[in-house]
CSV table of C-alpha atoms and ligand atoms in Angstrom, one decimal:
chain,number,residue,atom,x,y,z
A,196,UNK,CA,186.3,46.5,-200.0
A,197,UNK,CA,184.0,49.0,-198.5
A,198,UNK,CA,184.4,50.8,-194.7
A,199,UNK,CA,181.0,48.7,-193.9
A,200,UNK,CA,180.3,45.5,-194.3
A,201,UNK,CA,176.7,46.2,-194.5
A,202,UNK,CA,174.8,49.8,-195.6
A,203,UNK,CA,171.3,48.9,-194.4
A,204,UNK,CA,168.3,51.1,-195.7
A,205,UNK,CA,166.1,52.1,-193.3
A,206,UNK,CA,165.8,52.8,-189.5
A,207,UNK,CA,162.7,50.3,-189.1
A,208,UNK,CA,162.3,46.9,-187.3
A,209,UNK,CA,163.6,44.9,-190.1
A,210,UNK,CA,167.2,47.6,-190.3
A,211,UNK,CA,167.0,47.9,-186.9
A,212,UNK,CA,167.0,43.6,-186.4
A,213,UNK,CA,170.0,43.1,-189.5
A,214,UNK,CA,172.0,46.3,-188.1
A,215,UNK,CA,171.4,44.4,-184.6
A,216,UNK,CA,172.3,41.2,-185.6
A,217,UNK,CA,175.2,41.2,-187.7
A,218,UNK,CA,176.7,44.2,-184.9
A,219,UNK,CA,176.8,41.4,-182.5
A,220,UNK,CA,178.3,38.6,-185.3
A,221,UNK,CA,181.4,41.7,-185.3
A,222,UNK,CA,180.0,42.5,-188.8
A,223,UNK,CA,180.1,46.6,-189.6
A,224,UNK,CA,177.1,48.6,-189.9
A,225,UNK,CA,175.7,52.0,-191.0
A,226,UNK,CA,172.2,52.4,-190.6
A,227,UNK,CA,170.4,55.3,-192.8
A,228,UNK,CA,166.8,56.8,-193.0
A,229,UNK,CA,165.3,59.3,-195.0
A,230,UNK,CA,163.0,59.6,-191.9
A,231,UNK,CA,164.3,62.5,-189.2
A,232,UNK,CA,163.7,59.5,-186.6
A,233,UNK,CA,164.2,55.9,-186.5
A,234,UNK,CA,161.8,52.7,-186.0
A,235,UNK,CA,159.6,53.0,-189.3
A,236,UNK,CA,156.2,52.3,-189.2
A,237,UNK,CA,156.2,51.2,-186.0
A,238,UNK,CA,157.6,54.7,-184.3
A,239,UNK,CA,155.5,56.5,-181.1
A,240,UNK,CA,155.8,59.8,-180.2
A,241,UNK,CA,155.5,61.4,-177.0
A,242,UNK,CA,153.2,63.4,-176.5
A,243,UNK,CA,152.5,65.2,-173.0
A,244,UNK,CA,153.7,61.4,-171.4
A,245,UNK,CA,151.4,59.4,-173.7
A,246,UNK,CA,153.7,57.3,-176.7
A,247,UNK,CA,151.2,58.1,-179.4
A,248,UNK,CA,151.3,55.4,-182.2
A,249,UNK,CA,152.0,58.1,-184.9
A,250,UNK,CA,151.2,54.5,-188.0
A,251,UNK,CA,148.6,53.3,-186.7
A,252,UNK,CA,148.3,50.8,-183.3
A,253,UNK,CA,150.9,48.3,-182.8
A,254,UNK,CA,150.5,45.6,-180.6
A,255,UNK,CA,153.1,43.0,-180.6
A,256,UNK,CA,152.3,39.7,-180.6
A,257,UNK,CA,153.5,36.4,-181.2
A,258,UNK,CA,154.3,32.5,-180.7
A,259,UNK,CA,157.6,32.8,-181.8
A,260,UNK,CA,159.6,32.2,-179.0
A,261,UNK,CA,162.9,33.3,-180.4
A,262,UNK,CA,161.5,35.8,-181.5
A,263,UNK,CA,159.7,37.1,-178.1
A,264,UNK,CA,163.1,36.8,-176.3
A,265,UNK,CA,164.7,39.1,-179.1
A,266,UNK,CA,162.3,41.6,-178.9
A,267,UNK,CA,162.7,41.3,-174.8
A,268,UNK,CA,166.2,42.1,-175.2
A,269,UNK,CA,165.6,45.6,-176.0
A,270,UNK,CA,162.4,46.6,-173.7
A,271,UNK,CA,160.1,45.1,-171.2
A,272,UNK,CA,156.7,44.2,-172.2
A,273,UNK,CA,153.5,45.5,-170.1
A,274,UNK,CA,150.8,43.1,-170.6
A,275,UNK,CA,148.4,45.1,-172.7
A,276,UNK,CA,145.9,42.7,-174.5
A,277,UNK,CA,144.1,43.6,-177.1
A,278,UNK,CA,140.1,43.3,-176.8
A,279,UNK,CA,138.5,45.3,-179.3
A,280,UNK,CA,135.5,46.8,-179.1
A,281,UNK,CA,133.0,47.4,-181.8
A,282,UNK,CA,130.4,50.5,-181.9
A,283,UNK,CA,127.8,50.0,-184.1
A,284,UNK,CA,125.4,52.9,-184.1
A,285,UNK,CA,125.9,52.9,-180.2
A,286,UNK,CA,125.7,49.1,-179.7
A,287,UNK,CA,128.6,47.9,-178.6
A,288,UNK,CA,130.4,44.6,-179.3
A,289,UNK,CA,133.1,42.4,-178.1
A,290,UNK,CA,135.5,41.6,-181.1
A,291,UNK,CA,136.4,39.0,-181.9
A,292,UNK,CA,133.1,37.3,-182.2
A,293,UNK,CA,133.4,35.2,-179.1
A,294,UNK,CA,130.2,34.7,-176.5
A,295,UNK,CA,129.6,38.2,-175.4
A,296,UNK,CA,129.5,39.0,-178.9
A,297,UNK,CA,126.6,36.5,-179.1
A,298,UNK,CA,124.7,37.3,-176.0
A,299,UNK,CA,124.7,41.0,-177.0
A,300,UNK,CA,123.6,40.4,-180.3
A,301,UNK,CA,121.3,37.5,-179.7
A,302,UNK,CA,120.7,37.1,-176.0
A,303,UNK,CA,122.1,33.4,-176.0
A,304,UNK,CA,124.1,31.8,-172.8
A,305,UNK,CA,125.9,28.8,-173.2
A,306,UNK,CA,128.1,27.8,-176.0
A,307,UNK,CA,125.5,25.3,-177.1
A,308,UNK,CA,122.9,27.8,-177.2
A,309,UNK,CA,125.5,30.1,-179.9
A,310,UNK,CA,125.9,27.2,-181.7
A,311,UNK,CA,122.4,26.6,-182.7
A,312,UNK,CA,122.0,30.0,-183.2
A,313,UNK,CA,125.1,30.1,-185.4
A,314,UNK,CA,124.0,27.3,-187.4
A,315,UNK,CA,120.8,29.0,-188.1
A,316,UNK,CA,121.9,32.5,-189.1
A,317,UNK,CA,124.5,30.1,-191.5
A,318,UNK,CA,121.5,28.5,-193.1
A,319,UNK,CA,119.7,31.9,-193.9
A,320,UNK,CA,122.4,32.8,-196.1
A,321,UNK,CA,124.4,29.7,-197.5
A,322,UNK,CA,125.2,29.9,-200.9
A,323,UNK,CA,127.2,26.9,-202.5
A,324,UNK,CA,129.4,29.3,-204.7
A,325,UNK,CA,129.6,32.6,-203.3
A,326,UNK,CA,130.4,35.1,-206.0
A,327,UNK,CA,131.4,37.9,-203.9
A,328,UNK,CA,132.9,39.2,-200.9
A,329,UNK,CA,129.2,39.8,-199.3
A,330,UNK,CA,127.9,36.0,-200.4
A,331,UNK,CA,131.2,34.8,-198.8
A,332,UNK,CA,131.0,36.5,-195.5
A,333,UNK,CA,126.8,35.7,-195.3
A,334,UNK,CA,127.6,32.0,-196.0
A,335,UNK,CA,130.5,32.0,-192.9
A,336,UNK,CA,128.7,33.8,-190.3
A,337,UNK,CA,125.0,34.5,-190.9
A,338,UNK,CA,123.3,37.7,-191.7
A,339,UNK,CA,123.1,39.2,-188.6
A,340,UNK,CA,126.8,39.8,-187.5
A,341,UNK,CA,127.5,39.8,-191.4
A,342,UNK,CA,125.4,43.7,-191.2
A,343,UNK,CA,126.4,44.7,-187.8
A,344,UNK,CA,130.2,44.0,-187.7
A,345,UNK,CA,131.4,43.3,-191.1
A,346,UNK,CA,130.0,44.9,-194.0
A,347,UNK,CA,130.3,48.7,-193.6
A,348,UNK,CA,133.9,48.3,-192.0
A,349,UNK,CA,134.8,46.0,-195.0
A,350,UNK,CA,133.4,48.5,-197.6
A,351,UNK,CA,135.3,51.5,-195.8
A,352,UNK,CA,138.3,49.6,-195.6
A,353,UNK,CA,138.4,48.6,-199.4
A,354,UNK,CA,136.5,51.9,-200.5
A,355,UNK,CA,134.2,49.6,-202.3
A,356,UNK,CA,130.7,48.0,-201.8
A,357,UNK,CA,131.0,44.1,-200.7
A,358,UNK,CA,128.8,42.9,-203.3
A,359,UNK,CA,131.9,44.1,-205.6
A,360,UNK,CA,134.7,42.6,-203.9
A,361,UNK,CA,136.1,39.6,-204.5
A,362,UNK,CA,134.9,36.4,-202.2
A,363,UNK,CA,138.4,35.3,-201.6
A,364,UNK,CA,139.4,38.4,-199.3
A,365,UNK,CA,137.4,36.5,-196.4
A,366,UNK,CA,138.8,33.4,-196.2
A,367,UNK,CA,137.4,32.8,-192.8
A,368,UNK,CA,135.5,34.7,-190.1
A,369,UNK,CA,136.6,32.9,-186.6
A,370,UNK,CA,134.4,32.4,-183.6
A,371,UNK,CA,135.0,31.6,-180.3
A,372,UNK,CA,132.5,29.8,-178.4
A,373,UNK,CA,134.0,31.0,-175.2
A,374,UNK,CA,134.3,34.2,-173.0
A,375,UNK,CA,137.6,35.2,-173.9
A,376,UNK,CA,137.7,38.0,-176.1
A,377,UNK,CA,141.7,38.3,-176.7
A,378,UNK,CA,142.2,39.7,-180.2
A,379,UNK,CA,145.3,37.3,-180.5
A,380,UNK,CA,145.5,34.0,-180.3
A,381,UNK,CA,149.4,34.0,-179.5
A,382,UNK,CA,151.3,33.2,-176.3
A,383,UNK,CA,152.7,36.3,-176.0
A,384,UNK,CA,151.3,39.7,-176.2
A,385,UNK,CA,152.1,43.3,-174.8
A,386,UNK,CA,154.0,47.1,-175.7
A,387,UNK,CA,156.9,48.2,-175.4
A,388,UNK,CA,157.2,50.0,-171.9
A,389,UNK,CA,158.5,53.9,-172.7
A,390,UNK,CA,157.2,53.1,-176.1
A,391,UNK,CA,158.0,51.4,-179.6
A,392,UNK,CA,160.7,53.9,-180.3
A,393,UNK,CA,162.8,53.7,-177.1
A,394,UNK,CA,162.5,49.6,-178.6
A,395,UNK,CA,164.2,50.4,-181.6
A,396,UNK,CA,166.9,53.0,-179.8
A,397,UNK,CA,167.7,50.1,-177.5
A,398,UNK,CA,168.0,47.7,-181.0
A,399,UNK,CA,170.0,50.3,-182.5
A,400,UNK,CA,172.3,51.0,-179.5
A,401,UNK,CA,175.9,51.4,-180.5
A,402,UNK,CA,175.8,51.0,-184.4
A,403,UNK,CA,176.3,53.8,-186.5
A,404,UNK,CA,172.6,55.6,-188.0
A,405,UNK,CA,172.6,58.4,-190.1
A,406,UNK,CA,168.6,60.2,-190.2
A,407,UNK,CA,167.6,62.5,-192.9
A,408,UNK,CA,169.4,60.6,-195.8
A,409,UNK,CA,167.8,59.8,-198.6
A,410,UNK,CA,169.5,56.0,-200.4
A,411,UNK,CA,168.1,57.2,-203.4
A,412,UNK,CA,169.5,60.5,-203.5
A,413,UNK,CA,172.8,59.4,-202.6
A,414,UNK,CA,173.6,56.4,-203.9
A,415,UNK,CA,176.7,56.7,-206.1
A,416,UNK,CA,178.6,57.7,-203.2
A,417,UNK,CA,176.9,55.3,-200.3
A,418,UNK,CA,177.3,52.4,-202.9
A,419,UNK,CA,181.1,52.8,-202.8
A,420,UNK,CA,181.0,53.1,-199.0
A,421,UNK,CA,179.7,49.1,-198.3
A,422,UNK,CA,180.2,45.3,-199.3
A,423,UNK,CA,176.4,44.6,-199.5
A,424,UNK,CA,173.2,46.7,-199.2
A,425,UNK,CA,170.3,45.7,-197.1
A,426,UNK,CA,167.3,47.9,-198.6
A,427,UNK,CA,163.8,47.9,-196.6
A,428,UNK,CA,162.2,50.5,-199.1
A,429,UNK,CA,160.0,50.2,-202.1
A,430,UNK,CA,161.4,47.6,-204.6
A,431,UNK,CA,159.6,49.6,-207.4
A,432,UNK,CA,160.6,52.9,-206.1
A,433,UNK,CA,164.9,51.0,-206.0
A,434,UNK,CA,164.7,50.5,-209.1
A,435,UNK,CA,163.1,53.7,-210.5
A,436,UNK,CA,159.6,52.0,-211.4
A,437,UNK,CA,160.8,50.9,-214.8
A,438,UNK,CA,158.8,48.0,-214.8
A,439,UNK,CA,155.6,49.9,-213.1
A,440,UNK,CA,154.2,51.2,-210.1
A,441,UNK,CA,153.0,48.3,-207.3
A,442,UNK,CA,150.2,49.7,-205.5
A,443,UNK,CA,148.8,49.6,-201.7
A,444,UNK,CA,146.2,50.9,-199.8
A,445,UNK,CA,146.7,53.6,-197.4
A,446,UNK,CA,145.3,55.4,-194.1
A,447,UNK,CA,145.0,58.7,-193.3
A,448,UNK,CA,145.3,59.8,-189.0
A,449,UNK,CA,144.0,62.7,-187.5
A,450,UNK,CA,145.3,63.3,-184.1
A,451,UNK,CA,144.2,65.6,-181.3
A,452,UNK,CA,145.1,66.2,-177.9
A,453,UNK,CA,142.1,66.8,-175.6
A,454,UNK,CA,143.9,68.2,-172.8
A,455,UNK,CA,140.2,68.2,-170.5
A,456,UNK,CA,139.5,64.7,-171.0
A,457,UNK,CA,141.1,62.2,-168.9
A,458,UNK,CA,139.6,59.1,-170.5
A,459,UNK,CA,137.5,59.6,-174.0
A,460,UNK,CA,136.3,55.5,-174.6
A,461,UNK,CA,137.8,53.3,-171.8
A,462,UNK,CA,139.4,51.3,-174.1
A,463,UNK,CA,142.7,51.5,-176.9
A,464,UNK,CA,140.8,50.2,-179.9
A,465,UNK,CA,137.1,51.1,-181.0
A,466,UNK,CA,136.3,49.9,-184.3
A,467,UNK,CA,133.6,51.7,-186.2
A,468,UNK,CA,131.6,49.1,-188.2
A,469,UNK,CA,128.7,51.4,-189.6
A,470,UNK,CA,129.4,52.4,-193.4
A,471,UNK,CA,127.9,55.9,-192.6
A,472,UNK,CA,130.6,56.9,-190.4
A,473,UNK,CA,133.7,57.6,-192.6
A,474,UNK,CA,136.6,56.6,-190.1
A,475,UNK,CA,137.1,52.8,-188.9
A,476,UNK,CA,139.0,53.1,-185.5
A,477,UNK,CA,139.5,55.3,-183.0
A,478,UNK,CA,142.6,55.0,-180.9
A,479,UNK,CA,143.2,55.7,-177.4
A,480,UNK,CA,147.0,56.0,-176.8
A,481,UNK,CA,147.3,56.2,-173.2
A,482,UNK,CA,145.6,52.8,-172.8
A,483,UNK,CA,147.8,51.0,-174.4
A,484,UNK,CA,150.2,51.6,-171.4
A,485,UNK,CA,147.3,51.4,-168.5
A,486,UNK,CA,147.9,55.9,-168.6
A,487,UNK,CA,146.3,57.5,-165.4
A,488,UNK,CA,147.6,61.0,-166.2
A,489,UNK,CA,145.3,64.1,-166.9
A,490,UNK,CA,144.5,64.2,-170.7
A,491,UNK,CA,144.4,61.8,-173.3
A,492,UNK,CA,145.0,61.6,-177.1
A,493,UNK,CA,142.8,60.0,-179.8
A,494,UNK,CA,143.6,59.3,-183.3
A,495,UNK,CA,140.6,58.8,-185.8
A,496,UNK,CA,141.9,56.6,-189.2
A,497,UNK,CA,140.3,56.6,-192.3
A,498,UNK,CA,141.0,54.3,-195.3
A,499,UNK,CA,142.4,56.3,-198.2
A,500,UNK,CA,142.9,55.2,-201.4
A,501,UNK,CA,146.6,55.7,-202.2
A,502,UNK,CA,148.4,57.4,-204.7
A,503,UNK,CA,152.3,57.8,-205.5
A,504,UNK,CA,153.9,60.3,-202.9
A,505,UNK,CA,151.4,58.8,-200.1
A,506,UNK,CA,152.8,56.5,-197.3
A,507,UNK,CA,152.2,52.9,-198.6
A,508,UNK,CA,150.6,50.8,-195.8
A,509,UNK,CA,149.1,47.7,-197.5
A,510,UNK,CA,150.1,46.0,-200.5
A,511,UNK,CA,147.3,45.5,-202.6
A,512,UNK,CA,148.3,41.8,-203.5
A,513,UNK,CA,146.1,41.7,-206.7
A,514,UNK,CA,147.0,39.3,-209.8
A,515,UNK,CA,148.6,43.1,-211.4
A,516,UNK,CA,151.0,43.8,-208.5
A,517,UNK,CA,151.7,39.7,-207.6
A,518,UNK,CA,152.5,39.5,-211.1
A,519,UNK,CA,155.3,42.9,-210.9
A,520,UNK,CA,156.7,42.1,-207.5
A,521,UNK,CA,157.8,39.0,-209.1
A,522,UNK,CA,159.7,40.7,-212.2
A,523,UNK,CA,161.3,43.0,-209.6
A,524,UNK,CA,162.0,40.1,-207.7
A,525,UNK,CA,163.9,38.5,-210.5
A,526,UNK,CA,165.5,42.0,-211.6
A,527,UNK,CA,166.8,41.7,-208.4
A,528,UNK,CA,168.1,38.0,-208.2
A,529,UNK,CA,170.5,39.3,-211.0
A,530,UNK,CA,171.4,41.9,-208.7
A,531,UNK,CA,174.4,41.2,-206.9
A,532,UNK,CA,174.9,43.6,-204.2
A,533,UNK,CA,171.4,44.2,-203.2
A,534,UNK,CA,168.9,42.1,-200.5
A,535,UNK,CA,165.5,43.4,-200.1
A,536,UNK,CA,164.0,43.0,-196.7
A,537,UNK,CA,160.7,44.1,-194.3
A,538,UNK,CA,157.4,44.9,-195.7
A,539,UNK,CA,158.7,47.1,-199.0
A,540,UNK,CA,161.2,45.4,-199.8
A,541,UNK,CA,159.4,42.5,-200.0
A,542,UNK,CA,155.9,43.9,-201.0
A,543,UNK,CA,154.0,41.9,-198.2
A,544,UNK,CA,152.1,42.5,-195.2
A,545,UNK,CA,154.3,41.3,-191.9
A,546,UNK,CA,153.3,41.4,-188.8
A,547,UNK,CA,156.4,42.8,-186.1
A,548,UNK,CA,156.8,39.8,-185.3
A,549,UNK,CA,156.6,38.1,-189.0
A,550,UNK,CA,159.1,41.1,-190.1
A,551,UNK,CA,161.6,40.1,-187.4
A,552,UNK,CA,161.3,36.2,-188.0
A,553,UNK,CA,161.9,36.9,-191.4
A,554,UNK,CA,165.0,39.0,-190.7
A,555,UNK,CA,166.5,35.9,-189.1
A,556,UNK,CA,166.1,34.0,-191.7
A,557,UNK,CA,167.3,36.2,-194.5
A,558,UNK,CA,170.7,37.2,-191.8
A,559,UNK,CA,171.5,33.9,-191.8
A,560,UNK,CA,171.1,32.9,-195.7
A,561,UNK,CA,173.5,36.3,-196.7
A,562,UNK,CA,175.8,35.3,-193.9
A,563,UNK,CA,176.2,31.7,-194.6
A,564,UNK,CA,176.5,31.7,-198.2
B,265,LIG,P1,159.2,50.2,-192.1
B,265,LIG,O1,158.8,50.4,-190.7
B,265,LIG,O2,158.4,50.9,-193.2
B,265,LIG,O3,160.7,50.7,-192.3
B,265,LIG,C1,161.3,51.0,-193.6
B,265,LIG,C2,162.1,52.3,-193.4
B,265,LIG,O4,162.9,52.5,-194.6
B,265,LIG,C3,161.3,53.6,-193.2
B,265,LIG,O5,161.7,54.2,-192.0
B,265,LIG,C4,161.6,54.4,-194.4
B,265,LIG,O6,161.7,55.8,-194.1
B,265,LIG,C5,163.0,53.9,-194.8
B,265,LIG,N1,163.3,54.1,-196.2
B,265,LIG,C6,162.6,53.7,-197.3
B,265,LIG,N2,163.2,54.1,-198.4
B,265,LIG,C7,164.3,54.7,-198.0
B,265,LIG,C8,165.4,55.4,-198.8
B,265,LIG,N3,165.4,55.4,-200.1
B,265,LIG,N4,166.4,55.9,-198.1
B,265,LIG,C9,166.4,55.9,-196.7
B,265,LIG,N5,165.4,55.3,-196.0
B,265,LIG,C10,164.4,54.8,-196.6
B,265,LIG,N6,152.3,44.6,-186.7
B,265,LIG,C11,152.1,44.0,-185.5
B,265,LIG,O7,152.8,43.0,-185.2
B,265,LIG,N7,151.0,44.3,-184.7
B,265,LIG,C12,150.2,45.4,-185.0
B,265,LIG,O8,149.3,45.7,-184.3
B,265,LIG,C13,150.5,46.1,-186.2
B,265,LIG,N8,149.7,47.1,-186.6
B,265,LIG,C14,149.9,47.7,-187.8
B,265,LIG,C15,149.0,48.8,-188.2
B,265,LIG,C16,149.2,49.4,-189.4
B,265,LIG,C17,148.3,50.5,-189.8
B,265,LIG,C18,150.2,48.9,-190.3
B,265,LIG,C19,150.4,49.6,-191.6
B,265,LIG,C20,151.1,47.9,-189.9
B,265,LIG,C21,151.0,47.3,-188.7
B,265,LIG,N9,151.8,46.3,-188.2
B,265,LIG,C22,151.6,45.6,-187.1
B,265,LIG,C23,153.0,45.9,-189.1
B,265,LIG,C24,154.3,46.7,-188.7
B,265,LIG,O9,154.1,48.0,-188.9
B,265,LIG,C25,155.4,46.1,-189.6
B,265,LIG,O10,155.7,44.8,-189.3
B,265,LIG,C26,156.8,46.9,-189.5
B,265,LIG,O11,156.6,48.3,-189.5
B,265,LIG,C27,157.7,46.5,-190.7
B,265,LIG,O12,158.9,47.1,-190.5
B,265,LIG,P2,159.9,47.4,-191.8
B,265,LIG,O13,161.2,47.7,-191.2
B,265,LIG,O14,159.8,46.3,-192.8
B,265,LIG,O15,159.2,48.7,-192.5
C-alpha cells in the first residue's frame, strides 16, 4: 500500500478534475507537473492586469450541465461570447457564416434572399464525389465564401494546399440564416473571472501538488509512493516510444505588450483568412474580460509543423497514428497500475469541457470497479 491512493500526472484540467474529485470522495492525492505552474494548456498569465492566454484562447463552453456547475464551483463566469471576426485583406466578416456574413459578402437581406443566393454559389461548384478538401468545401458552401474565409486559413492551418488535403477534414460548413453570430452553439458560455489559472488553483485547493517534477524522471521512486497512477501526458512518450512516435500539429505565439495602445482590434479573436499573411489569429487578451485599463496585449499564432521536443497541440488523427494509439492503448490495458486521461493521454482533441466530462466518467469506472 502506497502513502497516496492516487499519483496523478499533471497539473491540467483533467489532474486538476481527478485530484478534485476523488479529494472530496476522502481518496488521497499528490498532484505533480513537470510545468513550474499548474492548469496545463489551459494556464493565463498575468500580465500588467490582463490574464493572457499563454496556449492559445480558451473559451469555455458547454451544454453539459453537470459539467457547467463543476466548473462554477471553482470561479465565476463573465459572459464573454465568442463572435469572431474575419479580416480578409481588409474586409471584414462575421464568423460563423450567419446573415451579416452574407450581407457583407453579397449584399442580401432576408434569410430567404441568403438562401437563394446560397443555393446558387452551391450549384457553381457541386461536384458528386469531391476528391479533395477544396472540391468538398466548394460543393458545401459555394465559391465565394469557399476563397474569402476558408481556403487560405485551411491551407495555413494544415501547411498544405486544399487541393491536397483530404475531402473528409470538412465534414460540414454550418450556416445560420439568422443574425446571431455566437461562435457556440451551447447554453453556456463565458471565462473564468481573475483568469483560467486562479480556476485551476481554486480546483486544486487543499490537495497536495508538487511543480517542477518530471513523472518520467522519477518514476522508480514516485511508483512506490501510490496505489494507482493517473497519467495526462503523452502515451508514446509513457512508454518510451517503443512502438513509434504519434504526431500532432502544433502553434507557435508571439506575444507583445503594447503599453501605448489601449485597444488594438475591438475585438478577442480576429481570424486571418488570406494565405499571404503567415499567422491565422490575432488575440486580444484584455477583451476576453471586457479590460478598460491602459495597454493591451496581442498574441499572433502561426501553425507550425511539429517535431519531437515541440509542445503537441493537435493530434493528427491519420490512419498511421489511429492505428499506434490503439497498440498503446492495448499496451496499456495490460497495464495494471496505469489510467491514461485528458488530451495526451488519450491522443484526442477535447474541448474543457469534453476533458472534464470525460474525467467523470473515467473517476467513476476506476472507482467503482
Ligand atoms: P494539459 O493541459 O496538456 O495538461 C497535461 C499536463 O501534464 C501538462 O501540464 C504537462 O506539463 C503535464 N505532464 C505531461 N507529462 C508529464 C510528466 N512526465 N511529468 C509531469 N507532468 C507531465 N477548449 C475549449 O473548451 N475552448 C477553447 O476555446 C479551447 N481552445 C483551445 C485552443 C488551443 C490552441 C488548444 C490546443 C486547445 C484548446 N482547447 C479549448 C482545449 C483545452 O486546451 C483542453 O481541453 C485542455 O487543456 C485539456 O487538459 P488536459 O489536462 O488533458 O491537458
Amino acid at each position: 500500500m502506497g502513502e497516496y491512493d492516487f499519483l496523478i500526472v499533471g497539473a491540467g484540467l483533467y489532474g486538476a478534475t481527478f485530484a478534485r474529485l476523488a479529494t472530496d470522495d476522502g481518496y488521497k492525492c499528490l498532484v505533480i507537473d513537470r510545468r513550474p505552474n499548474v492548469a496545463g494548456n489551459v494556464y493565463t498569465e498575468n500580465v500588467n492586469g490582463i490574464n493572457v492566454h499563454k496556449y492559445g484562447a480558451h473559451i469555455f463552453h458547454t451544454s453539459d450541465k453537470e459539467v457547467w456547475d463543476f466548473a462554477n464551483k471553482f470561479a465565476e463566469f463573465n459572459r464573454y461570447t465568442n463572435c469572431v471576426v474575419a479580416n480578409y485583406k481588409g474586409e471584414l466578416y462575421s464568423m460563423p457564416f450567419n446573415m451579416y456574413t452574407f450581407n457583407k459578402m453579397w449584399g442580401v437581406v432576408t434569410p430567404a434572399e441568403a438562401r437563394a443566393k446560397l443555393d446558387e454559389q452551391i450549384a457553381l461548384g457541386k461536384v458528386d464525389e469531391p476528391q479533395n478538401l477544396e472540391e468538398q468545401a466548394i460543393s458545401l458552401i459555394g465559391p465565394d465564401i469557399y476563397e474569402k474565409l476558408v481556403k487560405g486559413y485551411t491551407e495555413k492551418q494544415w501547411g498544405r494546399k486544399a487541393t491536397e488535403l483530404p475531402a473528409f477534414i470538412i465534414k460540414r460548413l454550418p450556416v445560420r440564416l439568422t443574425y446571431d453570430n455566437n461562435y457556440f452553439n451551447d447554453n453556456y458560455q463565458g471565462i473564468p473571472v481573475g483568469g483560467y489559472t486562479k480556476w485551476i488553483e481554486n480546483m486544486l485547493g487543499g490537495i497536495e501538488v508538487r511543480l517542477g517534477v518530471d513523472y518520467l524522471k522519477e518514476r522508480d521512486s514516485l511508483d512506490k509512493i501510490a496505489n494507482k497512477i493517473i497519467y495526462t501526458g503523452m502515451i508514446d512518450e509513457y512508454y518510451n516510444y517503443s512502438l513509434g512516435k504519434l504526431e500532432y500539429r502544433s502553434l507557435r505565439f508571439e506575444t507583445e505588450y503594447l503599453p501605448d495602445t489601449d485597444d488594438f482590434q475591438g475585438n478577442a479573436v480576429v481570424n486571418y483568412t488570406d494565405a499571404e499573411t503567415p499567422f491565422t489569429r490575432i488575440l486580444e487578451h484584455k477583451h476576453f474580460e471586457f479590460g478598460k485599463g491602459k495597454g493591451t496585449v496581442i498574441t499572433h499564432e502561426y501553425p507550425a509543423e511539429w517535431k519531437p521536443g515541440d509542445e503537441p497541440y493537435y493530434p493528427l488523427n491519420n490512419e498511421r497514428n489511429n492505428g499506434l494509439y490503439k497498440q498503446y492503448e492495448e499496451l496499456a490495458a495490460s497495464d495494471g497500475n496505469v489510467i491514461f486521461g485528458g488530451r495526451l493521454g488519450k491522443y484526442k482533441y477535447y474541448d474543457m469541457d469534453d476533458t472534464i466530462a470525460a474525467c467523470m466518467q473515467d473517476y467513476k469506472r476506476i472507482t467503482t470497479t
